[in-house]
Coordinates of N, CA and C in Angstrom, one line a residue:
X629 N -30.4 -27.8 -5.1 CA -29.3 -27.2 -4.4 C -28.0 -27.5 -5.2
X630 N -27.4 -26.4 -5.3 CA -26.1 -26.9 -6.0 C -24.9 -27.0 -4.9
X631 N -24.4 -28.5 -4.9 CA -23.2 -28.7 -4.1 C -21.8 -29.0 -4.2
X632 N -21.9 -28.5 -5.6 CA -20.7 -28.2 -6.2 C -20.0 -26.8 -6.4
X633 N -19.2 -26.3 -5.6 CA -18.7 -24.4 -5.9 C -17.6 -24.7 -7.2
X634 N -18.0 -23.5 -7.4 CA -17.6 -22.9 -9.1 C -17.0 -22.1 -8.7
X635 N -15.6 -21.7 -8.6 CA -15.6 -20.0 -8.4 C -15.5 -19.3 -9.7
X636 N -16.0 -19.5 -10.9 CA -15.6 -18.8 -12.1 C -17.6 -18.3 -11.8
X637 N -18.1 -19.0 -11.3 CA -19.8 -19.1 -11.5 C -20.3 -18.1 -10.2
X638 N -19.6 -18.2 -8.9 CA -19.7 -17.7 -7.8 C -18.9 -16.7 -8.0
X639 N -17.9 -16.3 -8.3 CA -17.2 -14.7 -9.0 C -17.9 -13.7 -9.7
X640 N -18.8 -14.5 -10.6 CA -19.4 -13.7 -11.5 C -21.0 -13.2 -11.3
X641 N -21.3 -13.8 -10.0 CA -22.5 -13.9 -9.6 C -22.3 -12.8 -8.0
X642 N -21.5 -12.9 -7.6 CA -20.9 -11.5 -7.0 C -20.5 -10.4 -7.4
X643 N -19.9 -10.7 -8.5 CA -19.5 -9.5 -9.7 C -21.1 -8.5 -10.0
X644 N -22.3 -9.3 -10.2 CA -23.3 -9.0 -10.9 C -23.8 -8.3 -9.8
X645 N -24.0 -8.6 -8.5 CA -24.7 -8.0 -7.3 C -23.4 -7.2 -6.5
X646 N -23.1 -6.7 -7.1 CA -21.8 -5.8 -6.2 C -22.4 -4.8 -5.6
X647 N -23.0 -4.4 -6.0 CA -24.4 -3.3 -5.7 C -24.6 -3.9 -4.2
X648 N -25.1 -4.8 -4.0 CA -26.0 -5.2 -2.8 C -24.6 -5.3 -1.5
X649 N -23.5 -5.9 -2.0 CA -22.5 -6.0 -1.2 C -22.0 -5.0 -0.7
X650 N -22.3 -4.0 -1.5 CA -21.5 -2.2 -0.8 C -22.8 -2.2 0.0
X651 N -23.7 -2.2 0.0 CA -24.9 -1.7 0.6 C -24.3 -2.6 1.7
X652 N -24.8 -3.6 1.5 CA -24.5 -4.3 3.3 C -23.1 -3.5 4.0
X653 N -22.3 -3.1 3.5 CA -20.9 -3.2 3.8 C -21.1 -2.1 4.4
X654 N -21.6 -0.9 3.8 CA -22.0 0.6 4.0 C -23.1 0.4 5.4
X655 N -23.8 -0.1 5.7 CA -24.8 -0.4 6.2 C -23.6 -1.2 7.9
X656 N -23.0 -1.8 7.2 CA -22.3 -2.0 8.7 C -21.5 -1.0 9.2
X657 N -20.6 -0.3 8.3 CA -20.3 1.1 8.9 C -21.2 1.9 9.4
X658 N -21.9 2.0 9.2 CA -23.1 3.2 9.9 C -23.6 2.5 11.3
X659 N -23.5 1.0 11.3 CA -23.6 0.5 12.5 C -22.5 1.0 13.3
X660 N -21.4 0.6 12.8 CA -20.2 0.9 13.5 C -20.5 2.6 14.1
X661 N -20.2 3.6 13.1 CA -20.3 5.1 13.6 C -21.5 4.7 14.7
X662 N -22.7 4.7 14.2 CA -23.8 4.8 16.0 C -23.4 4.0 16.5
X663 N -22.8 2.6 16.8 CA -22.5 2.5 18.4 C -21.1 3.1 18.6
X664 N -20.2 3.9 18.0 CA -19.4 5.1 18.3 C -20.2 6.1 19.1
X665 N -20.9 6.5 18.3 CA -21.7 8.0 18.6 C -22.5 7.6 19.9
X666 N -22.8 5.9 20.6 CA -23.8 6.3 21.5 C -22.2 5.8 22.6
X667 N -21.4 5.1 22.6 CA -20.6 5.1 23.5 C -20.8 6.6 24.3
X668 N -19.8 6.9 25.6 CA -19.8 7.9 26.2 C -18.1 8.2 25.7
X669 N -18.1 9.9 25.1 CA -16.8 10.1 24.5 C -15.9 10.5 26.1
X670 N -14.7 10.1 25.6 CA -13.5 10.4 27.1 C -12.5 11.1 26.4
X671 N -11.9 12.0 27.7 CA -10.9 12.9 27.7 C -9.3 12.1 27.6
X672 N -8.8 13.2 27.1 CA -7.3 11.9 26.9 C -6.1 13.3 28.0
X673 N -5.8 12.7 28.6 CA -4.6 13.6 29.2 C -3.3 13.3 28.6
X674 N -2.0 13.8 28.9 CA -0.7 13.0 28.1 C -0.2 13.8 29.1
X675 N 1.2 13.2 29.4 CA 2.9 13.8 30.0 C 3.5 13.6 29.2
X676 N 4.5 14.8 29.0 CA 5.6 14.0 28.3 C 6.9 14.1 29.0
X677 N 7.9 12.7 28.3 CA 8.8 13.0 29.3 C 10.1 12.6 28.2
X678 N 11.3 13.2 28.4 CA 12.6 13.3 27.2 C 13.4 12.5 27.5
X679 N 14.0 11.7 26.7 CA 15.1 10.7 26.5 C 16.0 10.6 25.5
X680 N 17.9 11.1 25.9 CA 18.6 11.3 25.1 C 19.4 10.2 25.7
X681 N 20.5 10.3 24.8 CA 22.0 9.9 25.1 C 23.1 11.1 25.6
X682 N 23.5 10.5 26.7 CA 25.1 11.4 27.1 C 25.9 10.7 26.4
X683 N 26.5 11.3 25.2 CA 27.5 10.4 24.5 C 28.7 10.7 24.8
X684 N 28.8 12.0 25.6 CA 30.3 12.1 26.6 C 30.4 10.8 27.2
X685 N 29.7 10.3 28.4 CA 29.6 8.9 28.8 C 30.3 8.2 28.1
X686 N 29.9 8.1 27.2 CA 30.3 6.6 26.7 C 31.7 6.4 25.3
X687 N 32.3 5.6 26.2 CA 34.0 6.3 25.2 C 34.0 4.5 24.5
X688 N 34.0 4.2 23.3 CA 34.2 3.3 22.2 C 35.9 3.2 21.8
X689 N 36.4 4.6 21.9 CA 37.3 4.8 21.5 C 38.7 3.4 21.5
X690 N 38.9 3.0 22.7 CA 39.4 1.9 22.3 C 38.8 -0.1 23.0
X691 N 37.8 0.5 22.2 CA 36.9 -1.4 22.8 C 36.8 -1.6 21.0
X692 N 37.1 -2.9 21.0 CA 36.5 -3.6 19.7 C 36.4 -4.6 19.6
X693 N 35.6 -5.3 18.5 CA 34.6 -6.3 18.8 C 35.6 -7.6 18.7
X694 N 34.2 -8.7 18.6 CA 34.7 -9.6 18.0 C 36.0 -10.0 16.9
X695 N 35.8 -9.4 16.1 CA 36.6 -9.5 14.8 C 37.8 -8.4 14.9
X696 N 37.8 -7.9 15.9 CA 39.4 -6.9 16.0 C 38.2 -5.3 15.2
X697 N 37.1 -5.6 15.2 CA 36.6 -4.0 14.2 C 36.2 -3.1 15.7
X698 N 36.1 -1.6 15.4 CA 36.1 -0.9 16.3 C 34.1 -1.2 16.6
X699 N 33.9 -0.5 18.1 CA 32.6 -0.8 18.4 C 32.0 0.4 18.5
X700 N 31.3 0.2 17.5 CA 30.4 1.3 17.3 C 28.6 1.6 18.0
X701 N 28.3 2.6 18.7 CA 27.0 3.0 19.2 C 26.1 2.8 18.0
X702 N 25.3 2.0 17.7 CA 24.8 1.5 16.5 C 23.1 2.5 17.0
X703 N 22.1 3.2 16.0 CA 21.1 3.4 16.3 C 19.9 2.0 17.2
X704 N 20.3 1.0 16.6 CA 20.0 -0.1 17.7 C 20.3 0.4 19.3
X705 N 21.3 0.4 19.3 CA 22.4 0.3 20.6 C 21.0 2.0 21.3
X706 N 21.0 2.8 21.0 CA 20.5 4.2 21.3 C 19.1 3.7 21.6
X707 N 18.0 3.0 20.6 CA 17.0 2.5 20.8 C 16.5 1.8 21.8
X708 N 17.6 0.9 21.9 CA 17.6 -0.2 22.7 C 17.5 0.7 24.0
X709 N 18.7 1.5 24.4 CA 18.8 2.4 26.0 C 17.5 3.0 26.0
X710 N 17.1 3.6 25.1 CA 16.3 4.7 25.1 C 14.9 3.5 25.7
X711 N 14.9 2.8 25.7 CA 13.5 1.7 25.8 C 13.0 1.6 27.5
X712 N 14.4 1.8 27.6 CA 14.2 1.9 29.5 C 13.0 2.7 30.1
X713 N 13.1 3.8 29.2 CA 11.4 4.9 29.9 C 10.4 4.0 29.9
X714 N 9.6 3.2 28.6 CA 8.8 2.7 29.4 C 8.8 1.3 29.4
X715 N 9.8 0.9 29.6 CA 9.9 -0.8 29.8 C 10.0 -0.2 32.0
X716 N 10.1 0.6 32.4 CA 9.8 1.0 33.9 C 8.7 1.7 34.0
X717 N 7.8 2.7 33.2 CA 7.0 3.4 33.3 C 5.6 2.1 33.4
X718 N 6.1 0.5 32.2 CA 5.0 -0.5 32.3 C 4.7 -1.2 33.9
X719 N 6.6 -1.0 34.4 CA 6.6 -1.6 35.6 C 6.1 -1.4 36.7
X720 N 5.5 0.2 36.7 CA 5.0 1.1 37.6 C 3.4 0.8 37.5
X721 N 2.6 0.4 36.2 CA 1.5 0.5 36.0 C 0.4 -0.1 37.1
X722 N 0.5 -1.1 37.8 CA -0.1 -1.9 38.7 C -0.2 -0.6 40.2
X723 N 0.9 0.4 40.0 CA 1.0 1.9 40.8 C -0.2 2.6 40.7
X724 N -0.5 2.8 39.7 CA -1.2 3.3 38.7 C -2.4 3.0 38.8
X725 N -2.7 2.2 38.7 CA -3.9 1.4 38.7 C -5.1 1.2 39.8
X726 N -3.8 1.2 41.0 CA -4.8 1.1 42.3 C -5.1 3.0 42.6
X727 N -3.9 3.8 42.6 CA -4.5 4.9 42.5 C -6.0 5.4 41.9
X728 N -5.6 5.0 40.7 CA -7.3 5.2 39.7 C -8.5 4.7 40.0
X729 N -8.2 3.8 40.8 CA -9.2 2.8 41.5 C -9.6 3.5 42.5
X730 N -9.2 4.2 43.0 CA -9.4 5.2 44.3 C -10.4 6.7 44.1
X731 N -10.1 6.7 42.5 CA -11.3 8.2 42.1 C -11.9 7.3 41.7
X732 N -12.0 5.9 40.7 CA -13.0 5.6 40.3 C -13.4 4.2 40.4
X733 N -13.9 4.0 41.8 CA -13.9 2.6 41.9 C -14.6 1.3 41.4
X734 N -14.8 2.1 39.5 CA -16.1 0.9 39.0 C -14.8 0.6 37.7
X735 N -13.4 0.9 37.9 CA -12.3 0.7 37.1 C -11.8 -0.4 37.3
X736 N -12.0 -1.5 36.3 CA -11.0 -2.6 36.5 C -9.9 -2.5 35.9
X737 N -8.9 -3.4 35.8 CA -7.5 -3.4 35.6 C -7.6 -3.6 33.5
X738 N -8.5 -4.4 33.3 CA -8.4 -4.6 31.6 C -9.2 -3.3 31.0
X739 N -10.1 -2.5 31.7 CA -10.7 -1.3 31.1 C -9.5 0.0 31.4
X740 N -8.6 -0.2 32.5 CA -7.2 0.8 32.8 C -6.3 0.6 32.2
X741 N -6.0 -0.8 31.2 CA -5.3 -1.2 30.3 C -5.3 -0.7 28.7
X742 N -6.2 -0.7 28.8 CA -7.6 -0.4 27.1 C -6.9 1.0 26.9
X743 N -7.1 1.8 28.5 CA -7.1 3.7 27.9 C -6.2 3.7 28.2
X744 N -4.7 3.1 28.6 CA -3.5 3.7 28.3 C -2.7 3.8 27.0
X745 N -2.0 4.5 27.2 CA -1.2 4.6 26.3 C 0.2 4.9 26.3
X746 N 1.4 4.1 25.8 CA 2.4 5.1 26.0 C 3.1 4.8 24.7
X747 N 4.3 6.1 24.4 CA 3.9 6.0 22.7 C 5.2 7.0 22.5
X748 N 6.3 6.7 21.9 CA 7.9 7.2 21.4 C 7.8 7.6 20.3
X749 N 7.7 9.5 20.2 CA 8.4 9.8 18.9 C 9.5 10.3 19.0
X750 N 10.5 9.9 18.0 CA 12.0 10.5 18.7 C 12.7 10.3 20.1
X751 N 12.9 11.9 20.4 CA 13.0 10.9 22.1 C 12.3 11.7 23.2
X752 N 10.8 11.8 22.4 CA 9.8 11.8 24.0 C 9.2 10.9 23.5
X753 N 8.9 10.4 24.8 CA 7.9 9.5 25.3 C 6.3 10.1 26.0
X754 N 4.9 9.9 25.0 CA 4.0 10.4 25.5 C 3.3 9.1 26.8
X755 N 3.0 9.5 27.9 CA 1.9 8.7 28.7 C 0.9 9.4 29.1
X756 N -0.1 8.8 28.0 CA -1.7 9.2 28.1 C -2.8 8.3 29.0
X757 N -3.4 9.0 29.3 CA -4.6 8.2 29.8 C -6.1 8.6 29.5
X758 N -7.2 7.9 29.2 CA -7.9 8.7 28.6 C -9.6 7.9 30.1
X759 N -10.3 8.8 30.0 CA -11.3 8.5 30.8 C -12.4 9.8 30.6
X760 N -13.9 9.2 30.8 CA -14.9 10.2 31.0 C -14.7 11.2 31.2
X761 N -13.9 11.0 32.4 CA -14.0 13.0 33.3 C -12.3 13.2 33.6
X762 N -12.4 14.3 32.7 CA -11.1 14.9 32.6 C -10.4 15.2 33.3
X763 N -10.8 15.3 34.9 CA -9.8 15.7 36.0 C -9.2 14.5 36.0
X764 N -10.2 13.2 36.3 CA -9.5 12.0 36.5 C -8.5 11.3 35.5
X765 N -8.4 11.7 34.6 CA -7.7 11.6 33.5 C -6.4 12.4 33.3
X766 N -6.3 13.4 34.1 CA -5.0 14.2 34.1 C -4.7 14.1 35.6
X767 N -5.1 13.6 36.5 CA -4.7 12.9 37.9 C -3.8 11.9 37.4
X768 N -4.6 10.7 36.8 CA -4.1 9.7 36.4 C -2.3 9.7 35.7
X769 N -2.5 10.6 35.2 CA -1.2 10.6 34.6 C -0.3 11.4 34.7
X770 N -0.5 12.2 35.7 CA 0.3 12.8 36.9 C 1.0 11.8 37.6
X771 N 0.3 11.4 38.3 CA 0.6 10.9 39.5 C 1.2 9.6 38.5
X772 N 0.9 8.7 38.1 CA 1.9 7.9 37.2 C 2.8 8.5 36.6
X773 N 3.2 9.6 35.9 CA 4.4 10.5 35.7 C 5.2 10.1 36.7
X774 N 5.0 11.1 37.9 CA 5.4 11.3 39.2 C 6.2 9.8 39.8
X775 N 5.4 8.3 39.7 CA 5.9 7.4 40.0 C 7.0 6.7 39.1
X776 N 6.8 6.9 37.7 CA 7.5 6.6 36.8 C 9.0 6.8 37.0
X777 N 8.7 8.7 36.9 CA 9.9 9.4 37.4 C 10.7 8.9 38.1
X778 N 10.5 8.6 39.8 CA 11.0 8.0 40.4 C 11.3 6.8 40.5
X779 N 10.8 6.0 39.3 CA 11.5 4.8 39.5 C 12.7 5.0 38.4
X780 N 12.6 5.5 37.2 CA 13.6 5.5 36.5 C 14.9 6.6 37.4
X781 N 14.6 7.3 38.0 CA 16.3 7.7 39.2 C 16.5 6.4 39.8
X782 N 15.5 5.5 40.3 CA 16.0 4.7 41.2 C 17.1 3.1 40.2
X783 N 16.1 3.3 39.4 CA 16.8 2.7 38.1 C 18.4 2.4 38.1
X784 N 18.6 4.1 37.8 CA 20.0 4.3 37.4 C 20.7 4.6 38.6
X785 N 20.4 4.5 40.1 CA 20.9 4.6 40.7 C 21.7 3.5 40.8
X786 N 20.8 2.3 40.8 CA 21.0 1.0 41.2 C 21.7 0.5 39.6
X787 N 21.6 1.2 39.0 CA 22.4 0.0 38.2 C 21.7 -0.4 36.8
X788 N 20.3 -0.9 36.9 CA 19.6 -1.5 36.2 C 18.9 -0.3 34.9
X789 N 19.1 0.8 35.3 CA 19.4 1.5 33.9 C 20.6 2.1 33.1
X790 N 20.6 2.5 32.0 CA 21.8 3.1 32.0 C 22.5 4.4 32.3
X791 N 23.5 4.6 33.0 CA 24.0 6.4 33.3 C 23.7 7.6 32.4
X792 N 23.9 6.5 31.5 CA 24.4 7.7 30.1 C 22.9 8.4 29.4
X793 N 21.6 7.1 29.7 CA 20.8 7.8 29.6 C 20.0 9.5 30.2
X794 N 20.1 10.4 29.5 CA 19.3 11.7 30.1 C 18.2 11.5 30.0
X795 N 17.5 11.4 30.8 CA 15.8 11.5 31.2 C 15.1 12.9 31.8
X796 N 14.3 13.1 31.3 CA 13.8 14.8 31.9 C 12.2 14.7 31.8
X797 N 11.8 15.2 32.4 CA 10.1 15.5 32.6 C 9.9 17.0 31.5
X798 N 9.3 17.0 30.3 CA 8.8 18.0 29.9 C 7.6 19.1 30.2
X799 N 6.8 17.6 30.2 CA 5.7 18.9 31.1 C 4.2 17.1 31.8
X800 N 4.3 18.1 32.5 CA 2.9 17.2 33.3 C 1.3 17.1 32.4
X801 N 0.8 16.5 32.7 CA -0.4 16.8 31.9 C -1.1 17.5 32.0
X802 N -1.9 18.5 31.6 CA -3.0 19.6 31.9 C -4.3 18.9 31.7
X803 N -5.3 20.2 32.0 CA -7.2 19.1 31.8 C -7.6 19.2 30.8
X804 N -7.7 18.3 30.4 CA -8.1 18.0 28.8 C -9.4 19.1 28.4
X805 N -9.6 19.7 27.9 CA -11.0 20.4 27.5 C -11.5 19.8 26.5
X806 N -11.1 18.7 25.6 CA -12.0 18.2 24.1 C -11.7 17.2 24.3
X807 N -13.2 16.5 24.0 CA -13.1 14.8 24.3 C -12.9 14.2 22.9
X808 N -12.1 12.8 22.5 CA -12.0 12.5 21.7 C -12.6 11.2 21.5
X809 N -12.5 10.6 20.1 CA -13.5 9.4 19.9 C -12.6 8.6 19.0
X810 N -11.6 7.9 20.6 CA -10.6 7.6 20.1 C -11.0 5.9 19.3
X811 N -12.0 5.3 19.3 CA -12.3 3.9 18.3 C -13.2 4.5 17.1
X812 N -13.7 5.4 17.0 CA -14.7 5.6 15.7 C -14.2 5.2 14.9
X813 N -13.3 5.2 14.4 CA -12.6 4.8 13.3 C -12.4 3.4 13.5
X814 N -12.3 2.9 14.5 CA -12.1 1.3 14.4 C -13.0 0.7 14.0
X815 N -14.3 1.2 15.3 CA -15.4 0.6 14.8 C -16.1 0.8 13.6
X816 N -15.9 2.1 12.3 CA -16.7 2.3 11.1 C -16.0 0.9 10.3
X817 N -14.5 1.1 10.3 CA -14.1 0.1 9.7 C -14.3 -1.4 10.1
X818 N -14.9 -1.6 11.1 CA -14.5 -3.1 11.2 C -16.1 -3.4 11.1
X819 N -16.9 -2.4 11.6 CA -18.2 -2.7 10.8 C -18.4 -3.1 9.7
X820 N -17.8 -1.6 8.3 CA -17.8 -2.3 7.5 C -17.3 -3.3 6.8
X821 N -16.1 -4.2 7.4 CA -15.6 -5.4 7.2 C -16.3 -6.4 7.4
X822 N -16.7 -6.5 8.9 CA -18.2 -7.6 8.5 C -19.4 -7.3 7.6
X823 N -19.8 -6.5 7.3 CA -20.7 -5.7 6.3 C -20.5 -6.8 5.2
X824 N -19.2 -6.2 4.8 CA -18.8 -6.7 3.5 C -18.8 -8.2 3.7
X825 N -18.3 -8.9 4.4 CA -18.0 -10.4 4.2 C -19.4 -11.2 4.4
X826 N -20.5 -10.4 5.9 CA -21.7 -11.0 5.7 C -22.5 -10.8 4.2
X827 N -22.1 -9.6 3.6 CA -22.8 -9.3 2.3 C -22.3 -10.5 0.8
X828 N -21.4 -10.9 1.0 CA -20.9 -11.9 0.0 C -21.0 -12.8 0.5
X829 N -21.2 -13.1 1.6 CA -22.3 -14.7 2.2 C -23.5 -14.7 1.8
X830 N -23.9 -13.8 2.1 CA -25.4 -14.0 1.8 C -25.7 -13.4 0.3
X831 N -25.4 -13.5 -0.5 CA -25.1 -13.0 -1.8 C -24.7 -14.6 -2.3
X832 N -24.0 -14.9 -2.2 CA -23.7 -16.6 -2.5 C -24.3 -17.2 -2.1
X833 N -25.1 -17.4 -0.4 CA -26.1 -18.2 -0.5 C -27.0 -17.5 -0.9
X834 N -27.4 -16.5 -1.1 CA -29.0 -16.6 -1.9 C -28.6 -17.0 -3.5
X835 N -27.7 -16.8 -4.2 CA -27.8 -17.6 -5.5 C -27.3 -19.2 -5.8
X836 N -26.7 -19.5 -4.9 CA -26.4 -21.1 -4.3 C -27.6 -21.9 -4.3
X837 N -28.0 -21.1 -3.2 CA -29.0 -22.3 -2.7 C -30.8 -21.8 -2.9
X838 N -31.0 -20.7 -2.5 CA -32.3 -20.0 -3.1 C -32.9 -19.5 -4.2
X839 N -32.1 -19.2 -4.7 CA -32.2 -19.0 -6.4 C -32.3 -20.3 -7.6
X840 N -31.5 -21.3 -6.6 CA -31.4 -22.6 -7.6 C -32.8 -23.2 -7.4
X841 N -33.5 -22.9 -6.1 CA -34.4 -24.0 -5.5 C -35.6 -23.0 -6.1
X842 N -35.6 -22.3 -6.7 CA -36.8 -21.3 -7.1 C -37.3 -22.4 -7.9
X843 N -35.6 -22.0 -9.3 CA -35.5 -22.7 -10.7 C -36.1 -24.1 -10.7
X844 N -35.4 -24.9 -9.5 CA -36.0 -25.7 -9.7 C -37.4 -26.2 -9.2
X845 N -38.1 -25.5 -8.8 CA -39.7 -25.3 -8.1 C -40.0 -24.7 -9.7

């Protein structure tokens, strides 16, 4: 048994079987793809909903900072307001939840967590939900639109958002007709990630310790 590592000796002895290590590695992606392919694929619904700045609102013109410098609406400053859609649309989600629970009562709260989604380009805000059956999936995200909505008016009514924020509903979600497979790609890759690292384990112990004990037999 050798119980001394070399890595100039164990580099080169991986280097030589690189062959065998794609093979494992390949061989775990293909695991990954079929338990993709046997999962059950789900429909993804989305809302979207718009978030600007009223920059009539907001007059800088004579506030300045700290240092006597004028104060400027910094893209921070815009980002930061703009965050209110779903820093309230998260607040709503326990809304959400029990509804879903109501078409599909084998839904727990970490499996209704998994298929959401909510997701800022520019200034919409997508809220998806993804599930087997596509009616349930564009219910879902309706009716959480719908509660969102109302909380972000009640928001700004009260105070706790900002005025100057414009918030608008673009469109509701429709019924998905193409199911997507939204982890295949996680899983090919993280298969082959274990692939690969069980493959240079066992690649080092078979020349480590089985190959030495041959030599020495």
């Amino acid at each position: 048994m050798q119980d001394v590592l070399d890595p100039i000796i164990t580099f080169k002895r991986l280097l030589t079987a690189w062959w065998k290590i794609v093979l494992i590695a390949t061989l775990g992606g293909l695991i990954g793809l079929l338990v993709s392919l046997i999962r059950p694929p789900k429909f993804q619904a989305e809302a979207t909903i718009h978030a600007s700045i009223d920059f009539t609102q907001i007059n800088f013109e004579n506030l300045v900072g700290q240092y006597d410098t004028p104060v400027i609406f910094t893209q921070y400053d815009e980002d930061l307001a703009l965050q209110v859609v779903e820093r309230v649309l998260l607040s709503t989600w326990k809304q959400a939840y029990q509804f879903a629970n109501t078409l599909d009562n084998n839904l727990n709260q970490e499996t209704f967590w998994e298929d959401q989604q909510i997701q800022r380009f520019l200034g919409r805000w997508q809220l998806r939900y993804r599930h087997q059956d596509p009616e349930i999936a564009q219910a879902i995200v309706n009716y959480w639109t719908d509660v969102g909505m109302q909380a972000l008016r009640e928001a700004q009514e009260s105070g706790e958002a900002e005025s100057f924020v414009i918030i608008d509903l673009v469109s509701e979600a429709e019924l998905p007709v193409k199911p997507i497979y939204h982890s295949r790609a996680n899983l090919i890759v993280a298969g082959m990630l274990v692939g690969l690292a069980g493959g240079i384990i066992l690649v080092d112990f078979s020349g480590r310790y089985i190959t030495h004990k041959n030599k020495e037999g």
